[in-house]
């Protein structure tokens, strides 16, 4: 069994958990229901998970809700996903705010319907001073898009003499990503049995523990999150170094 202590905090509760919430469509199809029912059930799982993460003391929870590649889905499905986001913010923002949750949105703000953009901004502004937990919603998010936007931003600062070429290093890049004020995820969970990142947090995932679970997202709940935390504690995080006991 792995020895851990309070000081050994890489084995404690992860500070930041990110989730690729996958399998809504298959959940519905298995029940002979339209995919939209799967997305609705997915929102219920999302709410349960936000609550459970708070109870487990997870400081940052990032949820992959809509990828920059999800635009390739049928228009009707995209409209349903946007409608669910609108409903979630309208109905649940007050509860999140009352629970002292800070909402942050990552992803491109280009191409979003203006009312959705306004709701996202409203959620960020209302909750910006909350500090019990940060809920990061990755919406219209793709890691390659984020990296491209970051490169553009840094290049424009070089052109304007705000940064020199020599100053560009991994820290400067991190400081210009959408996640500049959010620690890297300690653990990334993906449901539905798929084992890939699908363009999620590729820069930030350098040393994240990847946990793949077979259940479909609408089935995911507190017990599954708890199992993932156990799995995380059984991992050995060395960040390129050596396991403590073997270093001499
Ligand atoms: C995840 O479930 C939700 C989004 C990508 C928005 P899917 O819709 O990808 O469900 P499957 O993978 O088709 O089952
Ligand atoms: C990843 O799931 C995106 C979200 C969960 C929002 P997808 O279902 O879109 O990913 P692929 O197509 O299986 O890689
Ligand atoms: Mg999927």
PDB file of C-alpha atoms and ligand atoms in Angstrom:
ATOM      1  CA  UNK A   1       0.000   0.000   0.000  1.00  0.00           C
ATOM      2  CA  UNK A   2       1.227   3.468  -0.784  1.00  0.00           C
ATOM      3  CA  UNK A   3       2.460   5.398   2.213  1.00  0.00           C
ATOM      4  CA  UNK A   4       1.088   8.904   2.337  1.00  0.00           C
ATOM      5  CA  UNK A   5       1.135  11.675   4.847  1.00  0.00           C
ATOM      6  CA  UNK A   6      -0.456  15.112   5.105  1.00  0.00           C
ATOM      7  CA  UNK A   7       2.839  16.692   4.019  1.00  0.00           C
ATOM      8  CA  UNK A   8       2.836  14.432   0.979  1.00  0.00           C
ATOM      9  CA  UNK A   9       0.010  16.417  -0.512  1.00  0.00           C
ATOM     10  CA  UNK A  10       0.242  15.040  -4.056  1.00  0.00           C
ATOM     11  CA  UNK A  11      -1.520  11.955  -2.626  1.00  0.00           C
ATOM     12  CA  UNK A  12      -4.213  13.887  -0.782  1.00  0.00           C
ATOM     13  CA  UNK A  13      -7.503  15.054  -2.299  1.00  0.00           C
ATOM     14  CA  UNK A  14      -6.773  16.477  -5.742  1.00  0.00           C
ATOM     15  CA  UNK A  15      -7.067  20.236  -5.773  1.00  0.00           C
ATOM     16  CA  UNK A  16      -8.383  20.283  -9.332  1.00  0.00           C
ATOM     17  CA  UNK A  17     -10.487  17.567 -10.990  1.00  0.00           C
ATOM     18  CA  UNK A  18     -11.498  17.909 -14.641  1.00  0.00           C
ATOM     19  CA  UNK A  19     -14.140  15.702 -16.242  1.00  0.00           C
ATOM     20  CA  UNK A  20     -14.868  14.776 -19.852  1.00  0.00           C
ATOM     21  CA  UNK A  21     -18.583  14.071 -19.466  1.00  0.00           C
ATOM     22  CA  UNK A  22     -19.054  11.539 -22.262  1.00  0.00           C
ATOM     23  CA  UNK A  23     -21.766   9.013 -23.128  1.00  0.00           C
ATOM     24  CA  UNK A  24     -25.032  10.961 -22.990  1.00  0.00           C
ATOM     25  CA  UNK A  25     -26.054   9.849 -26.477  1.00  0.00           C
ATOM     26  CA  UNK A  26     -25.324   6.159 -25.846  1.00  0.00           C
ATOM     27  CA  UNK A  27     -27.217   6.317 -22.529  1.00  0.00           C
ATOM     28  CA  UNK A  28     -30.313   7.531 -24.406  1.00  0.00           C
ATOM     29  CA  UNK A  29     -29.886   5.156 -27.347  1.00  0.00           C
ATOM     30  CA  UNK A  30     -29.722   2.158 -25.007  1.00  0.00           C
ATOM     31  CA  UNK A  31     -33.117   3.225 -23.689  1.00  0.00           C
ATOM     32  CA  UNK A  32     -34.498   3.787 -27.207  1.00  0.00           C
ATOM     33  CA  UNK A  33     -34.781   7.488 -26.379  1.00  0.00           C
ATOM     34  CA  UNK A  34     -33.666  10.461 -28.475  1.00  0.00           C
ATOM     35  CA  UNK A  35     -30.135  11.726 -27.705  1.00  0.00           C
ATOM     36  CA  UNK A  36     -31.598  14.901 -26.182  1.00  0.00           C
ATOM     37  CA  UNK A  37     -32.889  12.829 -23.233  1.00  0.00           C
ATOM     38  CA  UNK A  38     -29.322  11.734 -22.605  1.00  0.00           C
ATOM     39  CA  UNK A  39     -28.153  15.333 -22.492  1.00  0.00           C
ATOM     40  CA  UNK A  40     -30.954  16.202 -20.038  1.00  0.00           C
ATOM     41  CA  UNK A  41     -29.981  13.278 -17.802  1.00  0.00           C
ATOM     42  CA  UNK A  42     -26.385  14.471 -18.178  1.00  0.00           C
ATOM     43  CA  UNK A  43     -27.284  17.822 -16.590  1.00  0.00           C
ATOM     44  CA  UNK A  44     -28.683  15.966 -13.534  1.00  0.00           C
ATOM     45  CA  UNK A  45     -25.406  14.030 -13.223  1.00  0.00           C
ATOM     46  CA  UNK A  46     -23.521  17.301 -13.561  1.00  0.00           C
ATOM     47  CA  UNK A  47     -25.441  18.889 -10.672  1.00  0.00           C
ATOM     48  CA  UNK A  48     -24.876  15.839  -8.443  1.00  0.00           C
ATOM     49  CA  UNK A  49     -21.182  15.861  -9.281  1.00  0.00           C
ATOM     50  CA  UNK A  50     -20.750  19.560  -8.490  1.00  0.00           C
ATOM     51  CA  UNK A  51     -22.337  18.953  -5.073  1.00  0.00           C
ATOM     52  CA  UNK A  52     -20.279  15.810  -4.408  1.00  0.00           C
ATOM     53  CA  UNK A  53     -17.043  17.541  -5.417  1.00  0.00           C
ATOM     54  CA  UNK A  54     -17.791  20.309  -2.928  1.00  0.00           C
ATOM     55  CA  UNK A  55     -18.448  17.744  -0.193  1.00  0.00           C
ATOM     56  CA  UNK A  56     -15.145  16.008  -0.991  1.00  0.00           C
ATOM     57  CA  UNK A  57     -13.269  19.302  -0.700  1.00  0.00           C
ATOM     58  CA  UNK A  58     -12.248  19.543  -4.370  1.00  0.00           C
ATOM     59  CA  UNK A  59     -11.331  23.193  -4.872  1.00  0.00           C
ATOM     60  CA  UNK A  60     -11.551  23.348  -8.671  1.00  0.00           C
ATOM     61  CA  UNK A  61     -13.918  21.285 -10.815  1.00  0.00           C
ATOM     62  CA  UNK A  62     -13.731  21.660 -14.590  1.00  0.00           C
ATOM     63  CA  UNK A  63     -16.488  20.179 -16.745  1.00  0.00           C
ATOM     64  CA  UNK A  64     -16.134  19.717 -20.507  1.00  0.00           C
ATOM     65  CA  UNK A  65     -19.600  20.732 -21.723  1.00  0.00           C
ATOM     66  CA  UNK A  66     -19.225  21.595 -25.408  1.00  0.00           C
ATOM     67  CA  UNK A  67     -16.121  21.203 -27.517  1.00  0.00           C
ATOM     68  CA  UNK A  68     -15.002  23.314 -30.448  1.00  0.00           C
ATOM     69  CA  UNK A  69     -15.451  20.126 -32.515  1.00  0.00           C
ATOM     70  CA  UNK A  70     -19.043  19.557 -31.303  1.00  0.00           C
ATOM     71  CA  UNK A  71     -20.126  22.166 -33.892  1.00  0.00           C
ATOM     72  CA  UNK A  72     -19.954  19.271 -36.380  1.00  0.00           C
ATOM     73  CA  UNK A  73     -23.069  17.698 -34.785  1.00  0.00           C
ATOM     74  CA  UNK A  74     -26.557  18.158 -36.273  1.00  0.00           C
ATOM     75  CA  UNK A  75     -27.952  21.657 -35.749  1.00  0.00           C
ATOM     76  CA  UNK A  76     -30.878  20.305 -33.698  1.00  0.00           C
ATOM     77  CA  UNK A  77     -28.543  18.648 -31.182  1.00  0.00           C
ATOM     78  CA  UNK A  78     -26.403  21.804 -30.924  1.00  0.00           C
ATOM     79  CA  UNK A  79     -29.546  23.858 -30.248  1.00  0.00           C
ATOM     80  CA  UNK A  80     -30.571  21.403 -27.507  1.00  0.00           C
ATOM     81  CA  UNK A  81     -27.149  21.620 -25.864  1.00  0.00           C
ATOM     82  CA  UNK A  82     -27.313  25.427 -25.913  1.00  0.00           C
ATOM     83  CA  UNK A  83     -30.855  25.361 -24.516  1.00  0.00           C
ATOM     84  CA  UNK A  84     -29.676  23.133 -21.644  1.00  0.00           C
ATOM     85  CA  UNK A  85     -26.838  25.526 -20.845  1.00  0.00           C
ATOM     86  CA  UNK A  86     -29.277  28.461 -20.796  1.00  0.00           C
ATOM     87  CA  UNK A  87     -31.625  26.539 -18.512  1.00  0.00           C
ATOM     88  CA  UNK A  88     -28.802  25.445 -16.202  1.00  0.00           C
ATOM     89  CA  UNK A  89     -27.539  28.994 -15.716  1.00  0.00           C
ATOM     90  CA  UNK A  90     -31.011  30.486 -15.300  1.00  0.00           C
ATOM     91  CA  UNK A  91     -32.161  27.827 -12.832  1.00  0.00           C
ATOM     92  CA  UNK A  92     -29.006  26.927 -10.941  1.00  0.00           C
ATOM     93  CA  UNK A  93     -26.866  30.045 -10.847  1.00  0.00           C
ATOM     94  CA  UNK A  94     -28.580  31.295  -7.673  1.00  0.00           C
ATOM     95  CA  UNK A  95     -27.916  27.994  -5.884  1.00  0.00           C
ATOM     96  CA  UNK A  96     -24.269  28.028  -6.971  1.00  0.00           C
ATOM     97  CA  UNK A  97     -23.941  31.626  -5.777  1.00  0.00           C
ATOM     98  CA  UNK A  98     -25.597  30.794  -2.430  1.00  0.00           C
ATOM     99  CA  UNK A  99     -23.093  27.976  -2.020  1.00  0.00           C
ATOM    100  CA  UNK A 100     -20.252  30.446  -2.521  1.00  0.00           C
ATOM    101  CA  UNK A 101     -19.218  28.827  -5.835  1.00  0.00           C
ATOM    102  CA  UNK A 102     -17.179  30.893  -8.275  1.00  0.00           C
ATOM    103  CA  UNK A 103     -18.092  30.149 -11.914  1.00  0.00           C
ATOM    104  CA  UNK A 104     -15.412  30.484 -14.597  1.00  0.00           C
ATOM    105  CA  UNK A 105     -15.868  29.871 -18.295  1.00  0.00           C
ATOM    106  CA  UNK A 106     -13.039  28.700 -20.554  1.00  0.00           C
ATOM    107  CA  UNK A 107     -13.168  28.370 -24.325  1.00  0.00           C
ATOM    108  CA  UNK A 108     -13.679  30.669 -27.266  1.00  0.00           C
ATOM    109  CA  UNK A 109     -16.342  33.327 -26.934  1.00  0.00           C
ATOM    110  CA  UNK A 110     -16.462  33.754 -30.718  1.00  0.00           C
ATOM    111  CA  UNK A 111     -19.471  32.349 -32.526  1.00  0.00           C
ATOM    112  CA  UNK A 112     -21.683  31.895 -29.462  1.00  0.00           C
ATOM    113  CA  UNK A 113     -25.259  33.249 -29.603  1.00  0.00           C
ATOM    114  CA  UNK A 114     -25.228  36.646 -27.880  1.00  0.00           C
ATOM    115  CA  UNK A 115     -27.776  35.650 -25.197  1.00  0.00           C
ATOM    116  CA  UNK A 116     -25.636  32.618 -24.230  1.00  0.00           C
ATOM    117  CA  UNK A 117     -22.536  34.800 -24.065  1.00  0.00           C
ATOM    118  CA  UNK A 118     -24.403  37.309 -21.860  1.00  0.00           C
ATOM    119  CA  UNK A 119     -25.535  34.548 -19.496  1.00  0.00           C
ATOM    120  CA  UNK A 120     -21.986  33.191 -19.197  1.00  0.00           C
ATOM    121  CA  UNK A 121     -20.593  36.651 -18.471  1.00  0.00           C
ATOM    122  CA  UNK A 122     -23.395  37.291 -15.957  1.00  0.00           C
ATOM    123  CA  UNK A 123     -22.535  34.040 -14.136  1.00  0.00           C
ATOM    124  CA  UNK A 124     -18.849  34.984 -13.973  1.00  0.00           C
ATOM    125  CA  UNK A 125     -19.526  38.505 -12.728  1.00  0.00           C
ATOM    126  CA  UNK A 126     -22.112  37.490 -10.113  1.00  0.00           C
ATOM    127  CA  UNK A 127     -19.876  34.811  -8.586  1.00  0.00           C
ATOM    128  CA  UNK A 128     -16.420  36.340  -9.070  1.00  0.00           C
ATOM    129  CA  UNK A 129     -15.762  36.931  -5.356  1.00  0.00           C
ATOM    130  CA  UNK A 130     -16.982  33.503  -4.183  1.00  0.00           C
ATOM    131  CA  UNK A 131     -14.349  31.238  -2.731  1.00  0.00           C
ATOM    132  CA  UNK A 132     -15.785  27.910  -1.536  1.00  0.00           C
ATOM    133  CA  UNK A 133     -15.171  26.175  -4.873  1.00  0.00           C
ATOM    134  CA  UNK A 134     -14.423  27.144  -8.469  1.00  0.00           C
ATOM    135  CA  UNK A 135     -16.610  25.551 -11.123  1.00  0.00           C
ATOM    136  CA  UNK A 136     -14.926  25.877 -14.503  1.00  0.00           C
ATOM    137  CA  UNK A 137     -17.217  25.292 -17.466  1.00  0.00           C
ATOM    138  CA  UNK A 138     -15.345  24.434 -20.664  1.00  0.00           C
ATOM    139  CA  UNK A 139     -17.810  25.630 -23.267  1.00  0.00           C
ATOM    140  CA  UNK A 140     -16.938  26.022 -26.948  1.00  0.00           C
ATOM    141  CA  UNK A 141     -13.547  24.818 -25.752  1.00  0.00           C
ATOM    142  CA  UNK A 142     -10.783  23.080 -27.662  1.00  0.00           C
ATOM    143  CA  UNK A 143      -7.171  22.899 -26.515  1.00  0.00           C
ATOM    144  CA  UNK A 144      -5.729  23.601 -29.968  1.00  0.00           C
ATOM    145  CA  UNK A 145      -7.981  26.635 -30.311  1.00  0.00           C
ATOM    146  CA  UNK A 146      -6.935  27.822 -26.830  1.00  0.00           C
ATOM    147  CA  UNK A 147      -3.245  27.380 -27.683  1.00  0.00           C
ATOM    148  CA  UNK A 148      -3.682  29.225 -31.008  1.00  0.00           C
ATOM    149  CA  UNK A 149      -5.435  32.138 -29.237  1.00  0.00           C
ATOM    150  CA  UNK A 150      -2.679  32.167 -26.616  1.00  0.00           C
ATOM    151  CA  UNK A 151       0.066  32.286 -29.254  1.00  0.00           C
ATOM    152  CA  UNK A 152      -1.721  35.203 -30.937  1.00  0.00           C
ATOM    153  CA  UNK A 153      -2.008  37.074 -27.641  1.00  0.00           C
ATOM    154  CA  UNK A 154       1.668  36.583 -26.786  1.00  0.00           C
ATOM    155  CA  UNK A 155       2.743  37.503 -30.339  1.00  0.00           C
ATOM    156  CA  UNK A 156       0.734  40.729 -30.140  1.00  0.00           C
ATOM    157  CA  UNK A 157       2.498  41.584 -26.854  1.00  0.00           C
ATOM    158  CA  UNK A 158       5.875  40.940 -28.509  1.00  0.00           C
ATOM    159  CA  UNK A 159       4.926  43.218 -31.407  1.00  0.00           C
ATOM    160  CA  UNK A 160       3.882  45.920 -28.903  1.00  0.00           C
ATOM    161  CA  UNK A 161       7.142  45.501 -26.917  1.00  0.00           C
ATOM    162  CA  UNK A 162       5.288  44.316 -23.793  1.00  0.00           C
ATOM    163  CA  UNK A 163       7.160  40.969 -23.804  1.00  0.00           C
ATOM    164  CA  UNK A 164      10.546  40.164 -25.366  1.00  0.00           C
ATOM    165  CA  UNK A 165      11.084  36.979 -27.390  1.00  0.00           C
ATOM    166  CA  UNK A 166      13.545  35.715 -24.770  1.00  0.00           C
ATOM    167  CA  UNK A 167      10.945  35.979 -22.031  1.00  0.00           C
ATOM    168  CA  UNK A 168       8.668  33.390 -23.681  1.00  0.00           C
ATOM    169  CA  UNK A 169       8.825  30.223 -21.587  1.00  0.00           C
ATOM    170  CA  UNK A 170       6.291  27.642 -20.331  1.00  0.00           C
ATOM    171  CA  UNK A 171       5.255  29.906 -17.449  1.00  0.00           C
ATOM    172  CA  UNK A 172       4.537  32.856 -19.766  1.00  0.00           C
ATOM    173  CA  UNK A 173       2.468  30.537 -21.965  1.00  0.00           C
ATOM    174  CA  UNK A 174       0.480  29.224 -18.954  1.00  0.00           C
ATOM    175  CA  UNK A 175      -0.064  32.812 -17.831  1.00  0.00           C
ATOM    176  CA  UNK A 176      -1.786  33.629 -21.154  1.00  0.00           C
ATOM    177  CA  UNK A 177      -4.028  30.562 -21.456  1.00  0.00           C
ATOM    178  CA  UNK A 178      -7.760  30.711 -20.626  1.00  0.00           C
ATOM    179  CA  UNK A 179      -6.773  28.868 -17.416  1.00  0.00           C
ATOM    180  CA  UNK A 180      -4.132  31.464 -16.370  1.00  0.00           C
ATOM    181  CA  UNK A 181      -5.622  31.729 -12.855  1.00  0.00           C
ATOM    182  CA  UNK A 182      -6.509  28.038 -12.430  1.00  0.00           C
ATOM    183  CA  UNK A 183      -4.036  25.326 -11.302  1.00  0.00           C
ATOM    184  CA  UNK A 184      -3.370  22.429 -13.700  1.00  0.00           C
ATOM    185  CA  UNK A 185      -5.801  19.519 -13.209  1.00  0.00           C
ATOM    186  CA  UNK A 186      -4.439  16.855 -10.857  1.00  0.00           C
ATOM    187  CA  UNK A 187      -6.837  14.291 -12.273  1.00  0.00           C
ATOM    188  CA  UNK A 188      -8.831  14.104 -15.514  1.00  0.00           C
ATOM    189  CA  UNK A 189     -11.764  11.681 -15.519  1.00  0.00           C
ATOM    190  CA  UNK A 190     -13.457  10.509 -18.716  1.00  0.00           C
ATOM    191  CA  UNK A 191     -16.659   8.505 -18.610  1.00  0.00           C
ATOM    192  CA  UNK A 192     -18.143   6.117 -21.206  1.00  0.00           C
ATOM    193  CA  UNK A 193     -15.075   3.920 -21.699  1.00  0.00           C
ATOM    194  CA  UNK A 194     -13.446   6.106 -24.370  1.00  0.00           C
ATOM    195  CA  UNK A 195      -9.748   6.580 -23.698  1.00  0.00           C
ATOM    196  CA  UNK A 196      -8.703   9.858 -25.252  1.00  0.00           C
ATOM    197  CA  UNK A 197      -8.500  13.559 -24.419  1.00  0.00           C
ATOM    198  CA  UNK A 198     -10.544  14.773 -27.419  1.00  0.00           C
ATOM    199  CA  UNK A 199      -8.730  18.134 -27.436  1.00  0.00           C
ATOM    200  CA  UNK A 200      -9.340  18.823 -23.731  1.00  0.00           C
ATOM    201  CA  UNK A 201      -6.776  20.781 -21.675  1.00  0.00           C
ATOM    202  CA  UNK A 202      -3.828  19.381 -23.622  1.00  0.00           C
ATOM    203  CA  UNK A 203      -1.325  21.928 -22.309  1.00  0.00           C
ATOM    204  CA  UNK A 204      -2.546  21.707 -18.717  1.00  0.00           C
ATOM    205  CA  UNK A 205      -2.785  17.874 -18.715  1.00  0.00           C
ATOM    206  CA  UNK A 206       1.013  17.390 -18.895  1.00  0.00           C
ATOM    207  CA  UNK A 207       1.109  15.685 -15.479  1.00  0.00           C
ATOM    208  CA  UNK A 208      -2.563  14.995 -14.800  1.00  0.00           C
ATOM    209  CA  UNK A 209      -3.526  11.520 -13.663  1.00  0.00           C
ATOM    210  CA  UNK A 210      -5.910  10.130 -16.302  1.00  0.00           C
ATOM    211  CA  UNK A 211      -8.800   8.025 -15.036  1.00  0.00           C
ATOM    212  CA  UNK A 212     -11.126   6.298 -17.504  1.00  0.00           C
ATOM    213  CA  UNK A 213     -14.381   4.892 -16.216  1.00  0.00           C
ATOM    214  CA  UNK A 214     -16.807   2.701 -18.143  1.00  0.00           C
ATOM    215  CA  UNK A 215     -20.086   4.166 -16.906  1.00  0.00           C
ATOM    216  CA  UNK A 216     -21.923   6.583 -19.170  1.00  0.00           C
ATOM    217  CA  UNK A 217     -22.040  10.187 -17.949  1.00  0.00           C
ATOM    218  CA  UNK A 218     -25.753  10.197 -16.874  1.00  0.00           C
ATOM    219  CA  UNK A 219     -24.964   7.236 -14.580  1.00  0.00           C
ATOM    220  CA  UNK A 220     -22.019   8.965 -12.879  1.00  0.00           C
ATOM    221  CA  UNK A 221     -22.561   9.979  -9.262  1.00  0.00           C
ATOM    222  CA  UNK A 222     -21.002  10.553  -5.875  1.00  0.00           C
ATOM    223  CA  UNK A 223     -19.821   6.941  -5.448  1.00  0.00           C
ATOM    224  CA  UNK A 224     -18.098   6.987  -8.844  1.00  0.00           C
ATOM    225  CA  UNK A 225     -16.338  10.241  -7.964  1.00  0.00           C
ATOM    226  CA  UNK A 226     -15.293   8.728  -4.655  1.00  0.00           C
ATOM    227  CA  UNK A 227     -13.897   5.655  -6.502  1.00  0.00           C
ATOM    228  CA  UNK A 228     -11.903   7.977  -8.776  1.00  0.00           C
ATOM    229  CA  UNK A 229     -10.451   9.728  -5.717  1.00  0.00           C
ATOM    230  CA  UNK A 230      -9.337   6.325  -4.374  1.00  0.00           C
ATOM    231  CA  UNK A 231      -7.766   5.521  -7.758  1.00  0.00           C
ATOM    232  CA  UNK A 232      -5.984   8.903  -7.671  1.00  0.00           C
ATOM    233  CA  UNK A 233      -4.552   8.184  -4.223  1.00  0.00           C
ATOM    234  CA  UNK A 234      -3.172   4.894  -5.488  1.00  0.00           C
ATOM    235  CA  UNK A 235      -1.223   6.598  -8.262  1.00  0.00           C
ATOM    236  CA  UNK A 236       2.412   7.551  -7.910  1.00  0.00           C
ATOM    237  CA  UNK A 237       3.031  11.134  -9.019  1.00  0.00           C
ATOM    238  CA  UNK A 238       6.706  11.761  -9.652  1.00  0.00           C
ATOM    239  CA  UNK A 239       6.656  14.619 -12.217  1.00  0.00           C
ATOM    240  CA  UNK A 240       9.743  13.215 -13.921  1.00  0.00           C
ATOM    241  CA  UNK A 241      11.515  12.612 -10.614  1.00  0.00           C
ATOM    242  CA  UNK A 242      11.689   9.477  -8.507  1.00  0.00           C
ATOM    243  CA  UNK A 243       9.341   7.913  -5.976  1.00  0.00           C
ATOM    244  CA  UNK A 244      10.399   9.323  -2.580  1.00  0.00           C
ATOM    245  CA  UNK A 245      11.389   5.994  -1.023  1.00  0.00           C
ATOM    246  CA  UNK A 246      13.668   5.087  -3.955  1.00  0.00           C
ATOM    247  CA  UNK A 247      15.509   8.429  -4.066  1.00  0.00           C
ATOM    248  CA  UNK A 248      18.796   8.350  -2.159  1.00  0.00           C
TER     249      UNK A 248
HETATM  250  C1  LIG B   1     -21.230  13.960 -24.155  1.00  0.00           C
HETATM  251  O1  LIG B   1     -22.034  12.921 -24.592  1.00  0.00           O
HETATM  252  C2  LIG B   1     -21.888  15.309 -24.288  1.00  0.00           C
HETATM  253  C3  LIG B   1     -21.284  16.172 -25.308  1.00  0.00           C
HETATM  254  C4  LIG B   1     -20.285  15.874 -26.089  1.00  0.00           C
HETATM  255  C5  LIG B   1     -21.864  17.482 -25.466  1.00  0.00           C
HETATM  256  P1  LIG B   1     -22.115  12.530 -26.135  1.00  0.00           P
HETATM  257  O2  LIG B   1     -23.186  13.324 -26.773  1.00  0.00           O
HETATM  258  O3  LIG B   1     -20.787  12.633 -26.780  1.00  0.00           O
HETATM  259  O4  LIG B   1     -22.560  11.013 -26.028  1.00  0.00           O
HETATM  260  P2  LIG B   1     -22.054   9.802 -26.902  1.00  0.00           P
HETATM  261  O5  LIG B   1     -20.558   9.793 -26.833  1.00  0.00           O
HETATM  262  O6  LIG B   1     -22.553  10.040 -28.289  1.00  0.00           O
HETATM  263  O7  LIG B   1     -22.654   8.609 -26.259  1.00  0.00           O
HETATM  264  C1  LIG B   2     -15.805  15.212 -25.762  1.00  0.00           C
HETATM  265  O1  LIG B   2     -16.712  14.247 -26.114  1.00  0.00           O
HETATM  266  C2  LIG B   2     -16.470  16.550 -25.610  1.00  0.00           C
HETATM  267  C3  LIG B   2     -17.345  16.717 -24.443  1.00  0.00           C
HETATM  268  C4  LIG B   2     -17.553  15.838 -23.508  1.00  0.00           C
HETATM  269  C5  LIG B   2     -17.986  18.004 -24.355  1.00  0.00           C
HETATM  270  P1  LIG B   2     -17.008  13.868 -27.647  1.00  0.00           P
HETATM  271  O2  LIG B   2     -18.026  12.808 -27.621  1.00  0.00           O
HETATM  272  O3  LIG B   2     -17.319  15.095 -28.413  1.00  0.00           O
HETATM  273  O4  LIG B   2     -15.581  13.329 -28.132  1.00  0.00           O
HETATM  274  P2  LIG B   2     -15.229  12.237 -29.233  1.00  0.00           P
HETATM  275  O5  LIG B   2     -15.913  12.642 -30.502  1.00  0.00           O
HETATM  276  O6  LIG B   2     -15.733  10.930 -28.722  1.00  0.00           O
HETATM  277  O7  LIG B   2     -13.730  12.245 -29.321  1.00  0.00           O
HETATM  278 MG1  LIG B   3     -19.225  11.339 -27.046  1.00  0.00          MG
END
